[in-house]
Tab-separated table of C-alpha atoms and ligand atoms in Angstrom:
chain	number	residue	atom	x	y	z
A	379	UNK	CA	99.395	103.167	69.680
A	380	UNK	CA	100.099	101.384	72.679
A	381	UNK	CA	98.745	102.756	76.080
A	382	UNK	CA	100.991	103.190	79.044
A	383	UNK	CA	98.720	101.963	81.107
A	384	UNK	CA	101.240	101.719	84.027
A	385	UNK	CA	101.531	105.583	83.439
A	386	UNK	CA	97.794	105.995	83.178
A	387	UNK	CA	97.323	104.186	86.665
A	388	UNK	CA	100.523	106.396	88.488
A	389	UNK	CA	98.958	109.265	86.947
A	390	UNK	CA	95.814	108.378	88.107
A	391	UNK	CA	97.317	107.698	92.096
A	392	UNK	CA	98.621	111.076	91.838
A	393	UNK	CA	96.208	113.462	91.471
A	394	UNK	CA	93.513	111.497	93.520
A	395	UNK	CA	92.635	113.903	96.325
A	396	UNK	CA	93.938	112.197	99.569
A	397	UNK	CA	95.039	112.997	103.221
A	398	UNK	CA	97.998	112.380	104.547
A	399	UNK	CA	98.136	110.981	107.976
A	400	UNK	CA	101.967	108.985	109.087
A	401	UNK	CA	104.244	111.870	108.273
A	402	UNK	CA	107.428	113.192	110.155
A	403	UNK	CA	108.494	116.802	109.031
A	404	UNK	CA	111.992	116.504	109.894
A	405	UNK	CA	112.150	113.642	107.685
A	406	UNK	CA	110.921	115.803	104.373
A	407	UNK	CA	114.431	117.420	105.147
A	408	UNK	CA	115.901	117.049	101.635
A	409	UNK	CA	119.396	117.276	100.966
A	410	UNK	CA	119.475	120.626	99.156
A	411	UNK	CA	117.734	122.141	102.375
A	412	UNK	CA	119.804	120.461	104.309
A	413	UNK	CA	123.136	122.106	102.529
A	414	UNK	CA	121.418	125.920	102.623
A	415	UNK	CA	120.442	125.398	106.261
A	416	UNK	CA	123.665	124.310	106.884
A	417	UNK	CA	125.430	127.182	105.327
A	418	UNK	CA	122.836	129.563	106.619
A	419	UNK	CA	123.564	128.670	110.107
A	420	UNK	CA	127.268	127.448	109.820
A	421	UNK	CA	126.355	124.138	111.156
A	422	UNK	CA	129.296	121.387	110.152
A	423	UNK	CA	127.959	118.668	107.626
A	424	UNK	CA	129.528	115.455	107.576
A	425	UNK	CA	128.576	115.199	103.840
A	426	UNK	CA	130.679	116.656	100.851
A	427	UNK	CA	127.905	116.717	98.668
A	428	UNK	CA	123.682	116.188	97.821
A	429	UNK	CA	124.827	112.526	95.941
A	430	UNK	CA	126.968	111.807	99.239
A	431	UNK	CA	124.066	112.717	101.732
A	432	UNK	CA	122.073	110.196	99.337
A	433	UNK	CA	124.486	107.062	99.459
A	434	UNK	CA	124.432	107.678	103.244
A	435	UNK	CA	121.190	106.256	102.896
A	436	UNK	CA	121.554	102.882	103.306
A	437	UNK	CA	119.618	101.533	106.193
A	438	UNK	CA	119.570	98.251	107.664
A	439	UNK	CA	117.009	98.855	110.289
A	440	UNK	CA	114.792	101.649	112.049
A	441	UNK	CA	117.836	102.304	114.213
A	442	UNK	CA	120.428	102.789	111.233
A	443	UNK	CA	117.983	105.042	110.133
A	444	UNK	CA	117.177	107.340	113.382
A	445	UNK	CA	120.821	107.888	113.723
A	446	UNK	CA	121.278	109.864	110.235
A	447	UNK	CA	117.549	111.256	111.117
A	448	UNK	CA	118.681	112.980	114.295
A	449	UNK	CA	121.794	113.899	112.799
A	450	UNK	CA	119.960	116.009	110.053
A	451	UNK	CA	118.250	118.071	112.193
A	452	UNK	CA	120.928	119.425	113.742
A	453	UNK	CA	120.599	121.998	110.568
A	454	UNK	CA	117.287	123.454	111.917
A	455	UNK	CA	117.633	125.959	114.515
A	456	UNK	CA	115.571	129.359	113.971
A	457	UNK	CA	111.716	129.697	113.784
A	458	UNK	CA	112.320	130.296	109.638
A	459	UNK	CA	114.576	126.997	109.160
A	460	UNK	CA	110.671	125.258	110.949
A	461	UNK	CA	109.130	127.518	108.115
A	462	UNK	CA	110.989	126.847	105.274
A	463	UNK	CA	111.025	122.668	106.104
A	464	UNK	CA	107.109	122.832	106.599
A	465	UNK	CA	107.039	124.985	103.502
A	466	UNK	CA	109.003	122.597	100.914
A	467	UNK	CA	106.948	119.185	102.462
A	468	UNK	CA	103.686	121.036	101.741
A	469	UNK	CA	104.567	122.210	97.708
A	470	UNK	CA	105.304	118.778	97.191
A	471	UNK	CA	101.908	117.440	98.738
A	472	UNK	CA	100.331	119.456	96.839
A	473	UNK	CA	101.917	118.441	93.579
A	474	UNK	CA	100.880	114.625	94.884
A	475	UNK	CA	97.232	115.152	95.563
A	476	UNK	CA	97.353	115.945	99.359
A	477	UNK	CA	94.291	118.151	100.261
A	478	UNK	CA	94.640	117.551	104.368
A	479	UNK	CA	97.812	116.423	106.163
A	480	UNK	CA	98.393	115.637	109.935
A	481	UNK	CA	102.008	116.164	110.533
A	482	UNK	CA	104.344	114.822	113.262
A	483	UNK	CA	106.634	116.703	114.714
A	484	UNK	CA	109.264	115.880	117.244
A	485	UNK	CA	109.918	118.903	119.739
A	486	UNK	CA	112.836	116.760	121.637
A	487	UNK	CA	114.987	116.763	118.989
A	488	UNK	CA	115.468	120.138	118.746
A	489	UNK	CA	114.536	121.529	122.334
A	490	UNK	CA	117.735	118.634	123.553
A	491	UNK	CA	120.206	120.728	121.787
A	492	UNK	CA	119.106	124.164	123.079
A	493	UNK	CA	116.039	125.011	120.493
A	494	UNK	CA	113.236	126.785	121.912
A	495	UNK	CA	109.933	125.127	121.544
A	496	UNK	CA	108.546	128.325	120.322
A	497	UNK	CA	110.783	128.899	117.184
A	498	UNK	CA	110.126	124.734	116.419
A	499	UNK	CA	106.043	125.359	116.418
A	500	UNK	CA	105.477	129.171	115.455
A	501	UNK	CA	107.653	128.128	112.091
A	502	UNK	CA	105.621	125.034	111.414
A	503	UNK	CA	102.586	126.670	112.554
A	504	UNK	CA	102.894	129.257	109.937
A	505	UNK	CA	103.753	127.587	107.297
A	506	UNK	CA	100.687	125.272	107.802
A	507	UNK	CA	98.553	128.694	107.853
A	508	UNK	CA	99.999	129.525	104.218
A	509	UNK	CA	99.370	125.953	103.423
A	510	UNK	CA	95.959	126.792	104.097
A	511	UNK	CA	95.386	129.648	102.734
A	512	UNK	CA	97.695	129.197	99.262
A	513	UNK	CA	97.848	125.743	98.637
A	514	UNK	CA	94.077	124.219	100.377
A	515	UNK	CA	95.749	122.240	102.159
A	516	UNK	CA	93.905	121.460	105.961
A	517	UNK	CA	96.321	120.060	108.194
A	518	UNK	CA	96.874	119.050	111.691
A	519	UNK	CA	99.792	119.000	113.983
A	520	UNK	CA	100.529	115.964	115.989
A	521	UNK	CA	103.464	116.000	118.621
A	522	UNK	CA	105.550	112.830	119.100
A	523	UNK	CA	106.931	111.821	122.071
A	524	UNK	CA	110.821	110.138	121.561
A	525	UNK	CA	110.168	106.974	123.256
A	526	UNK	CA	113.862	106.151	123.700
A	527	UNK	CA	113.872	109.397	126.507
A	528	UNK	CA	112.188	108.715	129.777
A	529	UNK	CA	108.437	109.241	130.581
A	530	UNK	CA	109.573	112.245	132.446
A	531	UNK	CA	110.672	113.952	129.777
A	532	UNK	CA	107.463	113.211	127.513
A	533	UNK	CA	104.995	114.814	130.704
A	534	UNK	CA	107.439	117.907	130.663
A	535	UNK	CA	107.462	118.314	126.348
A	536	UNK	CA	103.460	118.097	127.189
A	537	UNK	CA	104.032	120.538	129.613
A	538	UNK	CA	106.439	122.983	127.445
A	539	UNK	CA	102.945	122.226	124.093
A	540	UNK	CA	100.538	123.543	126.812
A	541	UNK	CA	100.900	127.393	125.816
A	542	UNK	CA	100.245	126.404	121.977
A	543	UNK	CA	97.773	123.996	122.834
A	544	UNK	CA	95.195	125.672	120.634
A	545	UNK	CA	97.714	124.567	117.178
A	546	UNK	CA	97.882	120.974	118.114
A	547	UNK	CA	95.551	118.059	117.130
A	548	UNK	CA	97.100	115.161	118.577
A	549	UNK	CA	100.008	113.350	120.741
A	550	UNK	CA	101.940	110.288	118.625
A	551	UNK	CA	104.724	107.870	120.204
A	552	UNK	CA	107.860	107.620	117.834
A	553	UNK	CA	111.472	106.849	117.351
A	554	UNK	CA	113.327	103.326	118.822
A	555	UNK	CA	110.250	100.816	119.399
A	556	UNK	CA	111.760	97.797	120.923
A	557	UNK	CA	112.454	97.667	124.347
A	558	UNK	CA	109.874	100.691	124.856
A	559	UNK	CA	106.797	100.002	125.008
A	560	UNK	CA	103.722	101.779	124.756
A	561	UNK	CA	102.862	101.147	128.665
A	562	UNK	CA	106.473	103.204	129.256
A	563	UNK	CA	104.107	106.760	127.956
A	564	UNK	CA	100.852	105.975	129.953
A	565	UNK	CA	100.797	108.738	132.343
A	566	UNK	CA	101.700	110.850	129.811
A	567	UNK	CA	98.808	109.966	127.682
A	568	UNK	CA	96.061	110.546	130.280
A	569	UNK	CA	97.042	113.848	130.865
A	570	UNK	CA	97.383	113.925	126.826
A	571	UNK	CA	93.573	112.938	126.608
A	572	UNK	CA	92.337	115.219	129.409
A	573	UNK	CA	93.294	118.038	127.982
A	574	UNK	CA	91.287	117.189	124.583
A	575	UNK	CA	94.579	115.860	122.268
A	576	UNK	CA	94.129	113.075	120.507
A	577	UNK	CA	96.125	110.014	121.116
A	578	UNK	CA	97.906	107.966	118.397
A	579	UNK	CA	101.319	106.053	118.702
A	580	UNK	CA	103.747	103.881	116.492
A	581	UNK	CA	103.559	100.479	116.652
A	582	UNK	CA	104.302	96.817	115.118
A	583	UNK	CA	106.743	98.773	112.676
A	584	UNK	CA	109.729	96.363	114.453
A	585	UNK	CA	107.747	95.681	117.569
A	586	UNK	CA	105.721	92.546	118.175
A	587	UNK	CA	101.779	92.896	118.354
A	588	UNK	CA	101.183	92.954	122.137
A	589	UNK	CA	102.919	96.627	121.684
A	590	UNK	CA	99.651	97.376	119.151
A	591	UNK	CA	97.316	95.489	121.863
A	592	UNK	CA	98.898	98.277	124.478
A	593	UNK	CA	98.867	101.313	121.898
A	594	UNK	CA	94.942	100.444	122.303
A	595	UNK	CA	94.276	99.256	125.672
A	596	UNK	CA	96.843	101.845	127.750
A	597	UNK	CA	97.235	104.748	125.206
A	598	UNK	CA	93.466	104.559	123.893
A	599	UNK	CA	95.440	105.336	120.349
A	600	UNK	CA	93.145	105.965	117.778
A	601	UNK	CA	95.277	105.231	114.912
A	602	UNK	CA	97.754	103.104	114.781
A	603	UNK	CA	101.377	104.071	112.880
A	604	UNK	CA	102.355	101.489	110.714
A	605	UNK	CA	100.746	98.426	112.502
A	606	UNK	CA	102.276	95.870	109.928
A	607	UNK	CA	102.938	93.433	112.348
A	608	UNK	CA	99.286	93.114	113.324
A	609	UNK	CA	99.064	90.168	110.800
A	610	UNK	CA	101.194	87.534	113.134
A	611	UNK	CA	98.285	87.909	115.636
A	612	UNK	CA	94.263	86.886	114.012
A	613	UNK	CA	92.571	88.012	117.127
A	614	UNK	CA	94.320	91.670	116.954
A	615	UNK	CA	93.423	91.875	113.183
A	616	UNK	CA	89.790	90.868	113.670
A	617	UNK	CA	89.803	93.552	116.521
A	618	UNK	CA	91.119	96.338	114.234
A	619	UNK	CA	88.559	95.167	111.185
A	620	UNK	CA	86.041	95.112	114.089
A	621	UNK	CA	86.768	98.809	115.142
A	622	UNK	CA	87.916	99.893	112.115
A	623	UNK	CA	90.921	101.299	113.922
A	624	UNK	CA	93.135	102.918	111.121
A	625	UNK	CA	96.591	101.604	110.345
A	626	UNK	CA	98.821	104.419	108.487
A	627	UNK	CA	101.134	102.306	106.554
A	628	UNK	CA	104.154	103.593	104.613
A	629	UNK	CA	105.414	100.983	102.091
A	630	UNK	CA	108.753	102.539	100.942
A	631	UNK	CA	109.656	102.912	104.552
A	632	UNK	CA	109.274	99.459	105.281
A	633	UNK	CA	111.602	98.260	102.389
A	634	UNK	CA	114.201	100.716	103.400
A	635	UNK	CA	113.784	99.562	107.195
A	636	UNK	CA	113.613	96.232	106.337
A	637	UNK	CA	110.493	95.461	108.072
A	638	UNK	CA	110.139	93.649	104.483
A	639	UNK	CA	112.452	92.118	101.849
A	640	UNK	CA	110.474	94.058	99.253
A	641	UNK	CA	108.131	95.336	98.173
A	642	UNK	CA	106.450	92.584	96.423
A	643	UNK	CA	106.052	90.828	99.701
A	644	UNK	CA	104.480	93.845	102.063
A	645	UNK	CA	101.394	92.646	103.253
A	646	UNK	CA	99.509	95.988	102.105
A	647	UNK	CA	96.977	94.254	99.584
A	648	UNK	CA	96.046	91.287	102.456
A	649	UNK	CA	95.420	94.112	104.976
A	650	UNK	CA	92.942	95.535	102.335
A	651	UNK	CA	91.627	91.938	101.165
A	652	UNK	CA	91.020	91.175	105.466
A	653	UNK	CA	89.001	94.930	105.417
A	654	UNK	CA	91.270	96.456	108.051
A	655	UNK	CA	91.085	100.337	107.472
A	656	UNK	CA	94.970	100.740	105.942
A	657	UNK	CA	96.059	103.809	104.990
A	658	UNK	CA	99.196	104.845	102.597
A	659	UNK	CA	101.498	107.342	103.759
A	660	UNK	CA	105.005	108.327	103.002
A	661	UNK	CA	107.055	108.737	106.760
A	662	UNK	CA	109.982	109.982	105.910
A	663	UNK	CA	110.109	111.074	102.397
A	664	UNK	CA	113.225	112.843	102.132
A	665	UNK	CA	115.243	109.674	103.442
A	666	UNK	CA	112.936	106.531	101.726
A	667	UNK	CA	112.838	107.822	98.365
A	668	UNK	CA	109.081	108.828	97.607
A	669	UNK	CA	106.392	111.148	98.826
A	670	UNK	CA	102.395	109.943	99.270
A	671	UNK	CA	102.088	109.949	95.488
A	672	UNK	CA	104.909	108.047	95.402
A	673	UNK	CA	104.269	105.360	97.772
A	674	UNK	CA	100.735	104.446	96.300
A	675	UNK	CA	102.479	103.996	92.980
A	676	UNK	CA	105.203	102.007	93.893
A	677	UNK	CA	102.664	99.648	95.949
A	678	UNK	CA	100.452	99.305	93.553
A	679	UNK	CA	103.186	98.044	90.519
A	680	UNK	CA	104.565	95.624	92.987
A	681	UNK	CA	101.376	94.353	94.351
A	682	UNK	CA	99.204	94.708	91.186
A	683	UNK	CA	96.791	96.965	92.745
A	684	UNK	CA	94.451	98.635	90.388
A	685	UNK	CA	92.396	101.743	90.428
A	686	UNK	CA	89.625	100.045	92.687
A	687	UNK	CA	92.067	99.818	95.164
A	688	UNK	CA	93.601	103.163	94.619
A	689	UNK	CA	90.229	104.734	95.436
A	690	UNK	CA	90.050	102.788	98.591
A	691	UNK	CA	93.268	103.474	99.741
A	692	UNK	CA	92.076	107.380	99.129
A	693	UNK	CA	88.995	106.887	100.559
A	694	UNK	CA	89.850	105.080	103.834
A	695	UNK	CA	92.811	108.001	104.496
A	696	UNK	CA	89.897	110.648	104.605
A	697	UNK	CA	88.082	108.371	106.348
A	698	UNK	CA	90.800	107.625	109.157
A	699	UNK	CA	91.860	111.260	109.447
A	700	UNK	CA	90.265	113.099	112.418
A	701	UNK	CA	88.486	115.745	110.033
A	702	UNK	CA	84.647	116.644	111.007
A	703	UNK	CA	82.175	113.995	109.407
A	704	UNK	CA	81.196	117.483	107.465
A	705	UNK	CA	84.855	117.256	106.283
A	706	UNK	CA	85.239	113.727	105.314
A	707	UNK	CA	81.911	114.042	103.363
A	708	UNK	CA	82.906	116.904	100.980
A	709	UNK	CA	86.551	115.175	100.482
A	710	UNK	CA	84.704	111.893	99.629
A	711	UNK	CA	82.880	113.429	97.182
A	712	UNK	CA	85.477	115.417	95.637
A	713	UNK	CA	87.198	111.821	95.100
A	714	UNK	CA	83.804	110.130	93.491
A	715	UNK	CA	83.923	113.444	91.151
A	716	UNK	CA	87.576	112.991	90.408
A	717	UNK	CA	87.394	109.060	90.028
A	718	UNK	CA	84.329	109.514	87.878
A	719	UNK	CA	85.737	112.084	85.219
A	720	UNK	CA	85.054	109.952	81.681
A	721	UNK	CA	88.369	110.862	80.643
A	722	UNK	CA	89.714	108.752	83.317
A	723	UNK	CA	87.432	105.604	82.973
A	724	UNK	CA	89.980	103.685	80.148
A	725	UNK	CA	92.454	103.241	82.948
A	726	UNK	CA	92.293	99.496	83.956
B	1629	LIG	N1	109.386	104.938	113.226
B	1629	LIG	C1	109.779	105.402	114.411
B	1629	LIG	N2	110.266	106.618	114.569
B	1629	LIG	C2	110.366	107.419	113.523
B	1629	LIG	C3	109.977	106.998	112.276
B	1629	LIG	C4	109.443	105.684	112.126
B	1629	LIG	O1	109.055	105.219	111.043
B	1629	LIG	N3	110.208	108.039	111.445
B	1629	LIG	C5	110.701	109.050	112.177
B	1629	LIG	N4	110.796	108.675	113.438
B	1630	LIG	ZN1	106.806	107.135	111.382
């Protein structure tokens, strides 16, 4: 009998224990959520239907796509809508091999149209505590500044975190790149840093490299969000190998933001092949098509990665997540066990 041996490696991608790092938790609102919220809180949809929410989804670039982002939220408004969102990402995860997940959230969206900052976190918060404790899935919470809003309006969302300090890990820099730089959010990063979070920020998705050379040398980011673009500038990649800065990269969004034709031609596999510390992630899941899982499958058909590189891929997102070296150590080796079962060797 012929083996599927397609199947075997997707199968394989799956269940490999891995973190999740680039991931926005209003954009694991699926359609079906978004309907019941809707009806539960008699918010108007501009959608008759799941399949018309779905061909909606055309995007043409990260902007396309932020508009019909923003415009989904407007369905979450109590403490239990956070809950439920968290909730759904995090059973999914789990089904794709996620054992530790640091999660964006964006409090401006919701805090702009009269949401308190309280119902956004405590429902988050508490699903990620019955992640924990039913699912074993660590995570982290990482708040994202909308970069499109003024610098005054980041320092007073930092200001509005303070009294849940204790449930967030880190500060991240997201929504319209060009045109706002990463210099725009420096104030706002200092005070991010003295007060212990840890700084990240999106950048080279649709912005040039000097906006990754600033993520670095203004924000002190210590991951970079998608970082694609790194590759138009040699002395910024030999940097990142150098450091072994992480890049969280997120291959489906990229197609569907057209940051590449396809897939075939993301520059995933060179990253790997120049030994910058890439990671695969999934963004927006609900709106690109694919969870983690997902994304590692559908990278490695198109680029003809194999179960080497699968490991890697696992391996470096451990390694670029900020777990304890403790941490990292027993993930690791629950991936050698897993990637060592015999019943798995046949596959490539
Ligand atoms: N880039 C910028 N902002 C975002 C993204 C992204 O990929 N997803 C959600 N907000
Ligand atoms: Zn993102």
């Amino acid at each position: 009998m012929m083996r599927d041996v397609a199947g075997d490696l997707a199968n394989f991608g799956r269940d490999l224990p891995k973190a999740e790092l680039h991931l926005h938790i209003e954009g694991t609102l699926e359609p079906d959520l978004m309907f019941e919220l809707a009806h539960r809180n008699a918010v108007p949809l501009p959608y008759a239907s799941v399949e018309d929410v779905r061909r909606a989804y055309v995007f043409s670039d990260l902007q396309s796509f932020l508009d019909i982002y923003y415009a989904g939220c407007r369905v979450l408004l109590r403490e239990q809508d956070f809950y439920d969102l968290t909730w759904a990402y995090l059973t999914r995860a789990a089904a794709q091999g996620v054992r530790h997940a640091e999660i964006f959230f964006d409090p401006q969206t919701h805090t702009d149209r009269g949401v308190a900052f309280e119902a956004v976190i405590t429902g988050i918060h508490r699903a990620l505590d019955d992640g924990h404790d039913r699912l074993d899935i660590s995570s982290g919470l990482i708040l994202c500044f909308l970069r499109h809003l003024s610098v005054d309006a980041a320092m007073q969302t930092l200001t509005d975190a303070m009294p849940y300090r204790e449930w967030i890990l880190g500060v991240g820099l997201d929504s319209s790149e060009v045109g706002h730089p990463p210099s725009k959010f420096r104030t706002v990063y200092d005070r991010a840093r003295e007060t212990g979070l840890l700084p990240v920020a999106h950048a080279g998705e649709e912005g040039p490299p000097a906006y990754i050379w600033e993520a670095l040398d203004l924000l002190h980011a210590r991951r970079i969000d998608h970082g694609v673009r790194c590759t138009e500038d040699a002395r910024l990649v030999a940097r990142l190998v150098e450091e072994q800065i992480p890049l969280t990269v997120c291959p489906m969004s990229n197609v569907k933001l057209r940051v590449f034709p396809s897939l075939r031609q993301h520059n995933l596999k060179r990253m790997l092949e120049r030994g910058l510390l890439a990671t695969v992630n999934s963004d927006d899941p609900a709106y690109f098509g694919g969870y983690v899982a997902d994304n590692l499958e559908a990278a490695a058909a198109a680029l003809e990665l194999g179960r080497e590189d699968l490991i890697l891929l696992a391996r470096n997102s451990f390694m670029a997540s900020f777990l304890s070296e403790g941490e990292k150590r027993r993930h690791l080796n629950d991936l050698s066990g897993f990637a060592d079962q015999p019943s798995l060797k046949t596959t490539s």
